[in-house]
Amino acid sequence: MGYGADPAAGYGDLSAPRGGYGTEPASGYDRAGVDEYDSGAEFSSRGYGSSRYAELGSLSDGYRDPEPEPPGVAVDRYSRSAAPEPADVAVDRFARPLTPEQPGAAVNRHTRPAVAAPQPPGIPDDRYARPPAPAPRSEPDPAESRYSLLDRGYPPQEPPLPSRYALLDTGYQPEPAYRAAYPTAPQQPPGLPPAPAPAPVAAAYPVRTRARRPEPEPEPKQSGEVQQATETLRRDLGRPQVLAFANPKGGVHKTTATVLAAATIGSVRGRGVLAWDDNELRGTLGLRAGSARHARTIRHLVSDLATVEIRNGADLNDCLDQYLRHAADGSYDVLAGEESPRFAERLDQHTVGRVIELLRRTHEVICVDTGNNVESANWRAVMQAADQLVLTTVPREDAAFSGDWMLEVLHEVGLGDLADNAVTLISCPTPGRSPLQDDLERHFAGRTRAVAVVPYDPALEAGSSIEYQNLQPGTRDAWLKAAATMLEPYTS
């Protein structure tokens, strides 16, 4: 017990100096047991390996100074198993070991010993010298420059093959064998003088011919009805005429009919035609017709109406032109509507009458796109001032019913003559013919003066700007006949 000492003996005199650091241990300690414990014999016998304190020696021996290092040997002081290194070998003390550790060797795992290769004698140890430059690589031959022909000339090539059109220039030349077998010229009899050579023919200059300009294709001859409609539109109207395009139902081509009627009449008459957007709820006629060279609308004209009315002649035309827009071909003018719905309050019956009288002084035909409210003051004012009513509709029951109801309203307010003299304009929104179209034509033929039908045209399907010249020829002919039907009673 107790490191191998006898328990009866006790621990001895504790005041006596104890062993360690060069002194003798106390008598109560068994030095053999201590040496056995400290030297690692007990751990070695049990299979734990040697003690990490065995190297310090036993307690009885005390601390011993390390052996002096031989001169010229570089030693890692934190390693216990490294062999002495040569004096002329530079060691990286922070590199990892290059060889695996030997089993059973005591290694300080907090260091990274490494032994560098010995430096050959006579070669200075320059750790910061640059590595030798790599051997130059063999570069491939550069590609031949495309300008090399300028230096060594253009290589000769094989003669080009004869053109298949060479016979046109040189004439047919038979082969030599064919010439010998079949001579082309008669043989000269022997004894006669040679025939005189033919006189040389002077080379003639090639005749220069000018390409003839293609003649314009003649315009297709108009049919009898189209030609008669064109002549009707060219006649004198006597006085300015106001055409009102109306139907309380929306989406029945009122705006399209107003623009195309003005464009058709203007293409024949050449001048004096105007399209006016009198819609009280932000109409789109100003967007679909005419060039937007300015943003002035009916609101600006009404604000300056007093100063414009007092002008006459050319001065009036120049002043009014500042408020109008023009078609691309100049065939008609456009008076755009106001986008703000609050402006409708200012378009009372008296103001609308003044605007119409002003437009009569400068234009011969005034096409008005009315709104959808038959009770509004501007709608009633246009109806009272209109010379010709155009009821626009599409082959649908709801649109036809709305137009028929409008005719009844006009009879109730004392405008029955205007309703009876109206022209019903049926616009086809699809290529095919609607089965309801025949019934509508028969119904409105009994209620109005005439019925006109205009076909579907793909140029109008997008709902964008309306260009009369982009319509198909059949569509333009139909609009010529429809416009002539509207103005025929007023021509002389």
Short mmCIF file of C-alpha atoms in Angstrom, two decimals:
data_model
loop_
_atom_site.label_atom_id
_atom_site.label_comp_id
_atom_site.label_asym_id
_atom_site.label_seq_id
_atom_site.Cartn_x
_atom_site.Cartn_y
_atom_site.Cartn_z
CA MET A 1 0.00 0.00 0.00
CA GLY A 2 0.98 3.57 -0.43
CA TYR A 3 3.56 3.20 -3.13
CA GLY A 4 4.89 -0.06 -1.74
CA ALA A 5 5.78 1.18 1.82
CA ASP A 6 5.05 -0.68 5.02
CA PRO A 7 1.88 0.73 6.66
CA ALA A 8 3.26 0.12 10.12
CA ALA A 9 6.23 2.24 9.46
CA GLY A 10 4.04 5.33 8.87
CA TYR A 11 5.09 8.26 6.87
CA GLY A 12 8.15 9.16 8.81
CA ASP A 13 9.16 12.63 9.83
CA LEU A 14 7.22 15.07 7.72
CA SER A 15 9.40 17.95 8.76
CA ALA A 16 12.47 16.41 7.27
CA PRO A 17 13.47 17.67 3.83
CA ARG A 18 11.88 15.68 1.04
CA GLY A 19 13.37 14.43 -2.13
CA GLY A 20 13.24 16.29 -5.41
CA TYR A 21 15.44 18.71 -7.22
CA GLY A 22 18.61 17.01 -6.05
CA THR A 23 17.72 16.20 -2.36
CA GLU A 24 17.07 12.86 -0.84
CA PRO A 25 13.45 11.94 -0.32
CA ALA A 26 11.92 11.43 3.08
CA SER A 27 12.24 8.12 4.80
CA GLY A 28 8.46 7.51 4.49
CA TYR A 29 8.63 7.19 0.75
CA ASP A 30 9.66 4.16 -1.12
CA ARG A 31 11.86 5.33 -3.93
CA ALA A 32 11.63 2.12 -5.77
CA GLY A 33 7.87 2.36 -5.87
CA VAL A 34 7.99 5.95 -6.96
CA ASP A 35 10.50 5.18 -9.68
CA GLU A 36 8.39 2.33 -10.86
CA TYR A 37 5.31 4.49 -11.03
CA ASP A 38 7.01 7.47 -12.64
CA SER A 39 9.06 5.51 -15.09
CA GLY A 40 5.93 4.05 -16.60
CA ALA A 41 6.64 0.42 -15.76
CA GLU A 42 3.19 -0.07 -14.33
CA PHE A 43 1.60 1.54 -17.44
CA SER A 44 3.84 -0.43 -19.74
CA SER A 45 2.97 -3.70 -18.08
CA ARG A 46 -0.76 -2.95 -18.43
CA GLY A 47 -0.51 -2.13 -22.11
CA TYR A 48 -0.94 1.62 -21.94
CA GLY A 49 2.46 2.44 -23.38
CA SER A 50 5.14 4.53 -21.76
CA SER A 51 4.23 7.50 -19.58
CA ARG A 52 4.70 10.94 -21.01
CA TYR A 53 6.44 11.86 -17.73
CA ALA A 54 9.02 9.10 -17.98
CA GLU A 55 11.37 11.34 -19.81
CA LEU A 56 11.61 13.72 -16.87
CA GLY A 57 13.12 10.98 -14.71
CA SER A 58 12.12 9.76 -11.25
CA LEU A 59 11.23 11.97 -8.34
CA SER A 60 14.35 10.90 -6.57
CA ASP A 61 16.55 12.07 -9.43
CA GLY A 62 14.82 15.46 -9.63
CA TYR A 63 14.89 17.82 -12.56
CA ARG A 64 17.83 17.53 -14.88
CA ASP A 65 19.02 20.10 -17.29
CA PRO A 66 18.84 19.07 -20.91
CA GLU A 67 22.04 17.94 -22.48
CA PRO A 68 23.85 20.64 -24.35
CA GLU A 69 23.30 20.69 -28.07
CA PRO A 70 26.30 19.97 -30.18
CA PRO A 71 27.47 22.93 -32.17
CA GLY A 72 26.26 23.19 -35.75
CA VAL A 73 23.21 20.98 -35.27
CA ALA A 74 19.72 22.49 -35.78
CA VAL A 75 17.32 20.85 -33.35
CA ASP A 76 13.59 21.34 -32.96
CA ARG A 77 13.27 22.07 -29.26
CA TYR A 78 9.62 21.12 -29.24
CA SER A 79 10.14 17.63 -30.59
CA ARG A 80 11.44 14.67 -28.56
CA SER A 81 11.99 12.16 -31.32
CA ALA A 82 13.67 14.07 -34.12
CA ALA A 83 17.17 13.09 -35.02
CA PRO A 84 19.93 15.71 -35.10
CA GLU A 85 19.86 17.61 -38.30
CA PRO A 86 22.91 18.48 -40.33
CA ALA A 87 24.23 21.95 -39.88
CA ASP A 88 23.97 22.87 -43.55
CA VAL A 89 20.32 21.79 -44.01
CA ALA A 90 17.59 24.44 -43.82
CA VAL A 91 14.51 23.14 -42.05
CA ASP A 92 11.00 24.52 -42.28
CA ARG A 93 9.86 24.23 -38.68
CA PHE A 94 6.23 24.72 -39.57
CA ALA A 95 5.95 22.16 -42.41
CA ARG A 96 4.08 18.89 -42.04
CA PRO A 97 6.13 15.65 -41.81
CA LEU A 98 6.97 14.16 -45.14
CA THR A 99 7.12 10.57 -43.87
CA PRO A 100 4.60 8.75 -41.69
CA GLU A 101 5.35 8.43 -37.99
CA GLN A 102 7.00 5.28 -36.66
CA PRO A 103 4.89 3.28 -34.24
CA GLY A 104 5.88 3.70 -30.65
CA ALA A 105 7.85 6.88 -31.20
CA ALA A 106 7.12 9.86 -29.00
CA VAL A 107 6.15 12.72 -31.28
CA ASN A 108 5.12 16.20 -30.33
CA ARG A 109 1.93 16.61 -32.29
CA HIS A 110 1.92 20.36 -31.90
CA THR A 111 4.85 20.73 -34.28
CA ARG A 112 5.22 20.10 -37.98
CA PRO A 113 8.79 18.88 -38.43
CA ALA A 114 10.03 18.47 -41.91
CA VAL A 115 13.44 17.81 -43.33
CA ALA A 116 14.26 19.52 -46.56
CA ALA A 117 16.41 17.97 -49.19
CA PRO A 118 20.13 18.74 -48.63
CA GLN A 119 21.46 21.60 -50.62
CA PRO A 120 24.18 20.54 -53.09
CA PRO A 121 27.58 21.95 -52.21
CA GLY A 122 28.62 25.06 -54.04
CA ILE A 123 25.08 26.27 -54.78
CA PRO A 124 23.82 29.18 -52.67
CA ASP A 125 20.57 28.67 -50.79
CA ASP A 126 18.35 31.39 -52.27
CA ARG A 127 14.90 30.79 -50.91
CA TYR A 128 13.41 33.79 -52.64
CA ALA A 129 14.87 33.16 -56.09
CA ARG A 130 12.41 32.96 -58.95
CA PRO A 131 11.86 29.55 -60.52
CA PRO A 132 13.61 28.99 -63.82
CA ALA A 133 11.67 30.05 -66.88
CA PRO A 134 9.91 27.18 -68.63
CA ALA A 135 11.25 25.95 -71.89
CA PRO A 136 9.68 27.75 -74.84
CA ARG A 137 6.90 25.82 -76.50
CA SER A 138 6.94 25.22 -80.16
CA GLU A 139 4.35 27.50 -81.71
CA PRO A 140 2.42 26.34 -84.76
CA ASP A 141 3.12 27.98 -88.03
CA PRO A 142 1.11 31.18 -88.40
CA ALA A 143 -1.77 31.14 -90.81
CA GLU A 144 -1.04 32.52 -94.17
CA SER A 145 -1.96 36.18 -94.40
CA ARG A 146 -4.67 37.06 -96.80
CA TYR A 147 -2.48 39.90 -98.05
CA SER A 148 0.34 37.56 -99.11
CA LEU A 149 -0.91 37.73 -102.70
CA LEU A 150 0.19 41.34 -102.78
CA ASP A 151 3.76 40.27 -102.01
CA ARG A 152 4.31 37.25 -104.22
CA GLY A 153 1.72 37.91 -106.89
CA TYR A 154 -1.41 36.08 -107.86
CA PRO A 155 -0.73 32.42 -108.73
CA PRO A 156 -1.65 31.39 -112.24
CA GLN A 157 -4.89 29.53 -112.57
CA GLU A 158 -6.38 27.35 -115.20
CA PRO A 159 -8.18 29.19 -117.98
CA PRO A 160 -11.88 29.52 -117.36
CA LEU A 161 -14.28 27.25 -119.12
CA PRO A 162 -15.83 28.71 -122.24
CA SER A 163 -19.19 30.28 -121.66
CA ARG A 164 -22.19 28.56 -123.13
CA TYR A 165 -23.12 31.90 -124.63
CA ALA A 166 -19.83 32.23 -126.57
CA LEU A 167 -21.47 31.03 -129.78
CA LEU A 168 -23.59 34.14 -129.78
CA ASP A 169 -20.41 36.24 -130.09
CA THR A 170 -18.03 34.13 -132.19
CA GLY A 171 -20.39 31.97 -134.21
CA TYR A 172 -20.34 28.23 -134.61
CA GLN A 173 -16.86 26.80 -135.26
CA PRO A 174 -16.73 23.13 -136.41
CA GLU A 175 -14.05 20.84 -135.12
CA PRO A 176 -10.83 20.36 -137.23
CA ALA A 177 -11.65 16.77 -138.14
CA TYR A 178 -15.08 17.80 -139.29
CA ARG A 179 -13.63 20.60 -141.38
CA ALA A 180 -11.26 18.19 -143.20
CA ALA A 181 -14.00 15.72 -143.96
CA TYR A 182 -16.62 18.26 -144.89
CA PRO A 183 -15.07 21.46 -146.21
CA THR A 184 -17.33 24.40 -145.87
CA ALA A 185 -15.87 26.41 -148.84
CA PRO A 186 -15.80 25.07 -152.39
CA GLN A 187 -12.44 23.79 -153.64
CA GLN A 188 -10.64 26.01 -156.14
CA PRO A 189 -10.03 24.14 -159.43
CA PRO A 190 -6.37 23.77 -160.33
CA GLY A 191 -4.91 26.22 -162.83
CA LEU A 192 -7.25 29.08 -161.99
CA PRO A 193 -6.11 32.24 -160.21
CA PRO A 194 -7.02 32.40 -156.55
CA ALA A 195 -10.26 34.05 -155.73
CA PRO A 196 -9.98 37.57 -154.29
CA ALA A 197 -10.27 37.83 -150.55
CA PRO A 198 -13.53 39.32 -149.32
CA ALA A 199 -13.46 42.92 -148.29
CA PRO A 200 -13.18 43.42 -144.54
CA VAL A 201 -16.42 44.32 -142.83
CA ALA A 202 -16.21 47.29 -140.54
CA ALA A 203 -17.10 46.50 -136.97
CA ALA A 204 -20.46 47.98 -136.12
CA TYR A 205 -21.12 49.63 -132.76
CA PRO A 206 -23.70 47.91 -130.58
CA VAL A 207 -27.07 49.50 -130.74
CA ARG A 208 -28.07 51.10 -127.43
CA THR A 209 -31.67 50.59 -126.55
CA ARG A 210 -33.49 52.40 -123.75
CA ALA A 211 -35.75 50.43 -121.53
CA ARG A 212 -39.28 51.55 -122.03
CA ARG A 213 -41.03 52.83 -118.96
CA PRO A 214 -43.92 50.56 -118.09
CA GLU A 215 -47.18 52.19 -118.86
CA PRO A 216 -49.49 52.69 -115.89
CA GLU A 217 -52.26 50.21 -115.65
CA PRO A 218 -55.56 51.69 -116.65
CA GLU A 219 -57.98 52.22 -113.83
CA PRO A 220 -60.72 49.66 -113.71
CA LYS A 221 -63.76 50.89 -115.46
CA GLN A 222 -66.48 51.81 -113.04
CA SER A 223 -69.83 50.20 -113.27
CA GLY A 224 -72.86 52.20 -114.25
CA GLU A 225 -74.11 52.59 -110.67
CA VAL A 226 -70.70 53.67 -109.31
CA GLN A 227 -70.19 56.15 -112.12
CA GLN A 228 -73.65 57.59 -111.57
CA ALA A 229 -72.97 57.91 -107.83
CA THR A 230 -69.71 59.76 -108.52
CA GLU A 231 -71.52 62.23 -110.78
CA THR A 232 -74.15 62.79 -108.11
CA LEU A 233 -71.54 63.70 -105.50
CA ARG A 234 -69.96 66.22 -107.86
CA ARG A 235 -73.14 68.21 -108.34
CA ASP A 236 -73.87 71.53 -106.72
CA LEU A 237 -75.62 71.23 -103.37
CA GLY A 238 -77.14 74.69 -103.39
CA ARG A 239 -76.34 75.32 -99.71
CA PRO A 240 -74.30 73.60 -96.97
CA GLN A 241 -75.76 70.31 -95.80
CA VAL A 242 -75.59 68.80 -92.28
CA LEU A 243 -75.65 64.99 -92.08
CA ALA A 244 -76.39 63.59 -88.59
CA PHE A 245 -75.30 59.97 -87.92
CA ALA A 246 -77.33 58.70 -84.99
CA ASN A 247 -78.40 55.63 -83.03
CA PRO A 248 -78.73 55.49 -79.21
CA LYS A 249 -77.09 52.05 -79.23
CA GLY A 250 -73.31 52.02 -78.94
CA GLY A 251 -71.12 49.90 -81.18
CA VAL A 252 -73.20 50.35 -84.33
CA HIS A 253 -70.41 52.02 -86.38
CA LYS A 254 -71.56 55.64 -85.96
CA THR A 255 -67.97 56.93 -85.79
CA THR A 256 -66.82 54.70 -88.66
CA ALA A 257 -69.75 55.79 -90.83
CA THR A 258 -69.14 59.49 -90.07
CA VAL A 259 -65.47 59.29 -91.03
CA LEU A 260 -65.94 57.19 -94.18
CA ALA A 261 -68.85 59.30 -95.41
CA ALA A 262 -66.74 62.45 -95.05
CA ALA A 263 -63.75 60.73 -96.70
CA THR A 264 -65.87 59.46 -99.61
CA ILE A 265 -67.54 62.79 -100.29
CA GLY A 266 -64.25 64.64 -99.90
CA SER A 267 -62.44 62.29 -102.31
CA VAL A 268 -64.96 63.25 -105.02
CA ARG A 269 -65.58 66.93 -104.26
CA GLY A 270 -61.99 67.64 -103.19
CA ARG A 271 -62.72 70.19 -100.45
CA GLY A 272 -65.33 71.66 -98.14
CA VAL A 273 -66.11 68.51 -96.07
CA LEU A 274 -65.85 68.29 -92.28
CA ALA A 275 -66.40 65.53 -89.68
CA TRP A 276 -67.40 66.70 -86.18
CA ASP A 277 -67.38 64.57 -83.04
CA ASP A 278 -70.38 65.85 -81.00
CA ASN A 279 -70.32 62.96 -78.55
CA GLU A 280 -70.87 64.18 -74.99
CA LEU A 281 -69.04 61.18 -73.46
CA ARG A 282 -65.49 61.28 -74.84
CA GLY A 283 -65.83 60.28 -78.48
CA THR A 284 -63.01 58.68 -80.47
CA LEU A 285 -63.48 60.33 -83.86
CA GLY A 286 -60.53 62.67 -83.29
CA LEU A 287 -58.29 59.66 -82.64
CA ARG A 288 -59.36 57.62 -85.66
CA ALA A 289 -59.49 60.40 -88.28
CA GLY A 290 -57.17 63.21 -89.21
CA SER A 291 -53.58 63.94 -88.28
CA ALA A 292 -53.13 65.10 -84.68
CA ARG A 293 -51.03 68.15 -85.52
CA HIS A 294 -52.31 69.82 -82.32
CA ALA A 295 -54.41 68.98 -79.26
CA ARG A 296 -57.14 71.60 -79.70
CA THR A 297 -60.75 70.37 -79.60
CA ILE A 298 -64.28 71.77 -79.60
CA ARG A 299 -63.63 73.12 -76.10
CA HIS A 300 -60.99 75.53 -77.40
CA LEU A 301 -63.24 76.63 -80.26
CA VAL A 302 -66.15 77.33 -77.89
CA SER A 303 -63.85 79.35 -75.62
CA ASP A 304 -62.81 81.58 -78.57
CA LEU A 305 -66.10 81.40 -80.42
CA ALA A 306 -66.87 85.11 -80.03
CA THR A 307 -63.57 86.17 -81.62
CA VAL A 308 -63.87 83.66 -84.47
CA GLU A 309 -67.46 84.52 -85.44
CA ILE A 310 -66.64 88.13 -86.25
CA ARG A 311 -64.20 87.19 -89.02
CA ASN A 312 -65.09 86.77 -92.70
CA GLY A 313 -63.73 85.28 -95.89
CA ALA A 314 -60.17 84.02 -95.98
CA ASP A 315 -59.50 85.49 -92.56
CA LEU A 316 -62.23 83.27 -91.12
CA ASN A 317 -60.87 80.18 -92.83
CA ASP A 318 -57.37 80.83 -91.53
CA CYS A 319 -58.61 81.47 -88.01
CA LEU A 320 -60.86 78.37 -87.90
CA ASP A 321 -58.09 76.20 -89.34
CA GLN A 322 -56.20 76.57 -86.06
CA TYR A 323 -58.85 74.44 -84.33
CA LEU A 324 -59.23 71.76 -87.02
CA ARG A 325 -57.28 68.67 -87.95
CA HIS A 326 -56.85 67.39 -91.50
CA ALA A 327 -56.97 64.01 -93.17
CA ALA A 328 -53.77 62.53 -94.54
CA ASP A 329 -54.83 63.23 -98.14
CA GLY A 330 -56.46 66.59 -97.29
CA SER A 331 -59.88 65.49 -98.51
CA TYR A 332 -61.74 66.48 -95.30
CA ASP A 333 -61.25 68.27 -91.97
CA VAL A 334 -61.88 67.04 -88.42
CA LEU A 335 -63.25 68.90 -85.39
CA ALA A 336 -62.32 66.64 -82.47
CA GLY A 337 -64.51 66.22 -79.41
CA GLU A 338 -63.49 67.00 -75.85
CA GLU A 339 -62.19 64.17 -73.68
CA SER A 340 -63.47 65.61 -70.39
CA PRO A 341 -67.09 64.58 -69.73
CA ARG A 342 -67.69 67.73 -67.66
CA PHE A 343 -67.46 69.83 -70.83
CA ALA A 344 -70.82 68.45 -71.99
CA GLU A 345 -72.51 70.89 -69.65
CA ARG A 346 -71.24 73.79 -71.77
CA LEU A 347 -72.59 72.31 -75.03
CA ASP A 348 -76.10 73.66 -74.62
CA GLN A 349 -78.54 74.03 -77.45
CA HIS A 350 -77.63 77.64 -78.15
CA THR A 351 -73.86 76.97 -78.27
CA VAL A 352 -74.26 73.96 -80.59
CA GLY A 353 -76.40 76.08 -82.92
CA ARG A 354 -73.70 78.77 -83.08
CA VAL A 355 -71.00 76.19 -83.90
CA ILE A 356 -73.10 74.69 -86.71
CA GLU A 357 -73.78 78.10 -88.24
CA LEU A 358 -70.05 78.88 -88.10
CA LEU A 359 -69.19 75.61 -89.87
CA ARG A 360 -71.80 76.29 -92.57
CA ARG A 361 -69.87 79.43 -93.50
CA THR A 362 -66.66 77.50 -94.24
CA HIS A 363 -67.77 73.98 -95.39
CA GLU A 364 -70.29 72.52 -97.80
CA VAL A 365 -70.92 69.14 -96.11
CA ILE A 366 -70.81 68.69 -92.30
CA CYS A 367 -70.97 65.11 -91.00
CA VAL A 368 -71.81 64.99 -87.27
CA ASP A 369 -71.19 61.98 -85.03
CA THR A 370 -73.87 62.21 -82.32
CA GLY A 371 -73.81 60.65 -78.88
CA ASN A 372 -76.01 58.01 -77.29
CA ASN A 373 -78.21 60.21 -75.09
CA VAL A 374 -81.33 61.36 -76.92
CA GLU A 375 -82.25 63.63 -74.00
CA SER A 376 -79.02 65.67 -74.05
CA ALA A 377 -79.13 69.26 -75.28
CA ASN A 378 -76.39 68.84 -77.87
CA TRP A 379 -78.10 65.75 -79.38
CA ARG A 380 -81.44 67.57 -79.79
CA ALA A 381 -79.68 70.67 -81.18
CA VAL A 382 -77.98 68.62 -83.90
CA MET A 383 -81.26 66.92 -84.83
CA GLN A 384 -83.01 70.25 -85.18
CA ALA A 385 -80.24 71.62 -87.40
CA ALA A 386 -79.71 68.45 -89.49
CA ASP A 387 -80.74 68.31 -93.15
CA GLN A 388 -80.27 64.55 -93.49
CA LEU A 389 -80.52 61.86 -90.80
CA VAL A 390 -78.46 58.68 -91.25
CA LEU A 391 -79.58 55.82 -88.98
CA THR A 392 -76.56 53.57 -88.55
CA THR A 393 -76.98 49.96 -87.46
CA VAL A 394 -75.52 46.48 -87.74
CA PRO A 395 -77.44 43.27 -88.52
CA ARG A 396 -78.43 42.63 -84.89
CA GLU A 397 -81.81 42.76 -83.23
CA ASP A 398 -80.77 45.00 -80.32
CA ALA A 399 -79.16 47.56 -82.63
CA ALA A 400 -82.14 47.55 -84.98
CA PHE A 401 -84.59 47.89 -82.08
CA SER A 402 -82.65 50.89 -80.70
CA GLY A 403 -82.71 52.63 -84.09
CA ASP A 404 -86.41 51.95 -84.52
CA TRP A 405 -87.11 53.41 -81.08
CA MET A 406 -85.14 56.58 -81.98
CA LEU A 407 -87.41 57.14 -84.96
CA GLU A 408 -90.41 57.02 -82.63
CA VAL A 409 -88.78 59.62 -80.36
CA LEU A 410 -88.23 61.96 -83.30
CA HIS A 411 -91.90 61.70 -84.25
CA GLU A 412 -92.89 62.54 -80.67
CA VAL A 413 -90.74 65.71 -80.55
CA GLY A 414 -92.03 67.05 -83.86
CA LEU A 415 -89.20 65.84 -86.13
CA GLY A 416 -91.23 63.24 -88.00
CA ASP A 417 -90.21 64.57 -91.43
CA LEU A 418 -86.55 64.13 -90.53
CA ALA A 419 -87.24 60.54 -89.46
CA ASP A 420 -89.25 59.65 -92.56
CA ASN A 421 -86.56 61.12 -94.86
CA ALA A 422 -83.73 59.25 -93.08
CA VAL A 423 -81.35 56.82 -94.76
CA THR A 424 -80.71 53.52 -92.98
CA LEU A 425 -77.04 52.49 -93.25
CA ILE A 426 -76.37 48.80 -92.43
CA SER A 427 -72.68 48.02 -91.81
CA CYS A 428 -71.62 44.36 -91.94
CA PRO A 429 -69.18 43.54 -89.11
CA THR A 430 -68.32 40.05 -90.47
CA PRO A 431 -67.43 38.74 -93.93
CA GLY A 432 -70.48 36.51 -94.24
CA ARG A 433 -74.01 37.71 -94.82
CA SER A 434 -76.20 37.61 -91.74
CA PRO A 435 -79.54 35.82 -92.06
CA LEU A 436 -81.14 38.78 -90.25
CA GLN A 437 -79.96 41.27 -92.85
CA ASP A 438 -82.81 40.61 -95.31
CA ASP A 439 -85.42 41.17 -92.59
CA LEU A 440 -83.78 44.43 -91.51
CA GLU A 441 -83.62 45.73 -95.07
CA ARG A 442 -87.34 45.07 -95.58
CA HIS A 443 -88.29 46.60 -92.21
CA PHE A 444 -86.35 49.87 -92.55
CA ALA A 445 -87.24 50.24 -96.22
CA GLY A 446 -90.80 50.82 -95.01
CA ARG A 447 -89.81 53.27 -92.26
CA THR A 448 -87.09 55.37 -93.95
CA ARG A 449 -86.46 56.84 -97.39
CA ALA A 450 -83.72 54.39 -98.45
CA VAL A 451 -81.51 51.56 -97.17
CA ALA A 452 -77.78 51.30 -97.99
CA VAL A 453 -75.50 48.35 -97.16
CA VAL A 454 -71.71 48.55 -96.86
CA PRO A 455 -69.70 45.29 -96.68
CA TYR A 456 -67.12 44.09 -94.20
CA ASP A 457 -63.55 45.28 -94.74
CA PRO A 458 -60.50 43.89 -92.87
CA ALA A 459 -58.89 47.36 -92.77
CA LEU A 460 -61.58 48.46 -90.29
CA GLU A 461 -61.43 45.46 -87.99
CA ALA A 462 -58.53 46.68 -85.80
CA GLY A 463 -60.40 49.83 -84.71
CA SER A 464 -57.37 52.04 -85.35
CA SER A 465 -56.91 54.98 -87.71
CA ILE A 466 -59.31 54.94 -90.65
CA GLU A 467 -57.64 55.40 -94.04
CA TYR A 468 -59.97 55.57 -97.02
CA GLN A 469 -57.29 54.50 -99.54
CA ASN A 470 -56.69 51.27 -97.61
CA LEU A 471 -60.22 50.00 -98.22
CA GLN A 472 -60.84 47.31 -100.79
CA PRO A 473 -62.23 48.46 -104.15
CA GLY A 474 -65.59 46.83 -103.47
CA THR A 475 -65.88 48.65 -100.14
CA ARG A 476 -65.07 52.03 -101.71
CA ASP A 477 -67.70 51.46 -104.40
CA ALA A 478 -70.30 50.63 -101.76
CA TRP A 479 -69.51 53.83 -99.86
CA LEU A 480 -69.77 55.87 -103.06
CA LYS A 481 -73.28 54.59 -103.64
CA ALA A 482 -74.25 55.10 -99.99
CA ALA A 483 -72.97 58.71 -99.92
CA ALA A 484 -74.76 59.47 -103.17
CA THR A 485 -77.97 58.16 -101.66
CA MET A 486 -77.58 60.54 -98.71
CA LEU A 487 -77.00 63.71 -100.81
CA GLU A 488 -79.11 62.93 -103.88
CA PRO A 489 -82.22 64.91 -102.77
CA TYR A 490 -80.12 68.06 -102.27
CA THR A 491 -78.24 68.08 -105.59
CA SER A 492 -79.29 70.03 -108.62
#
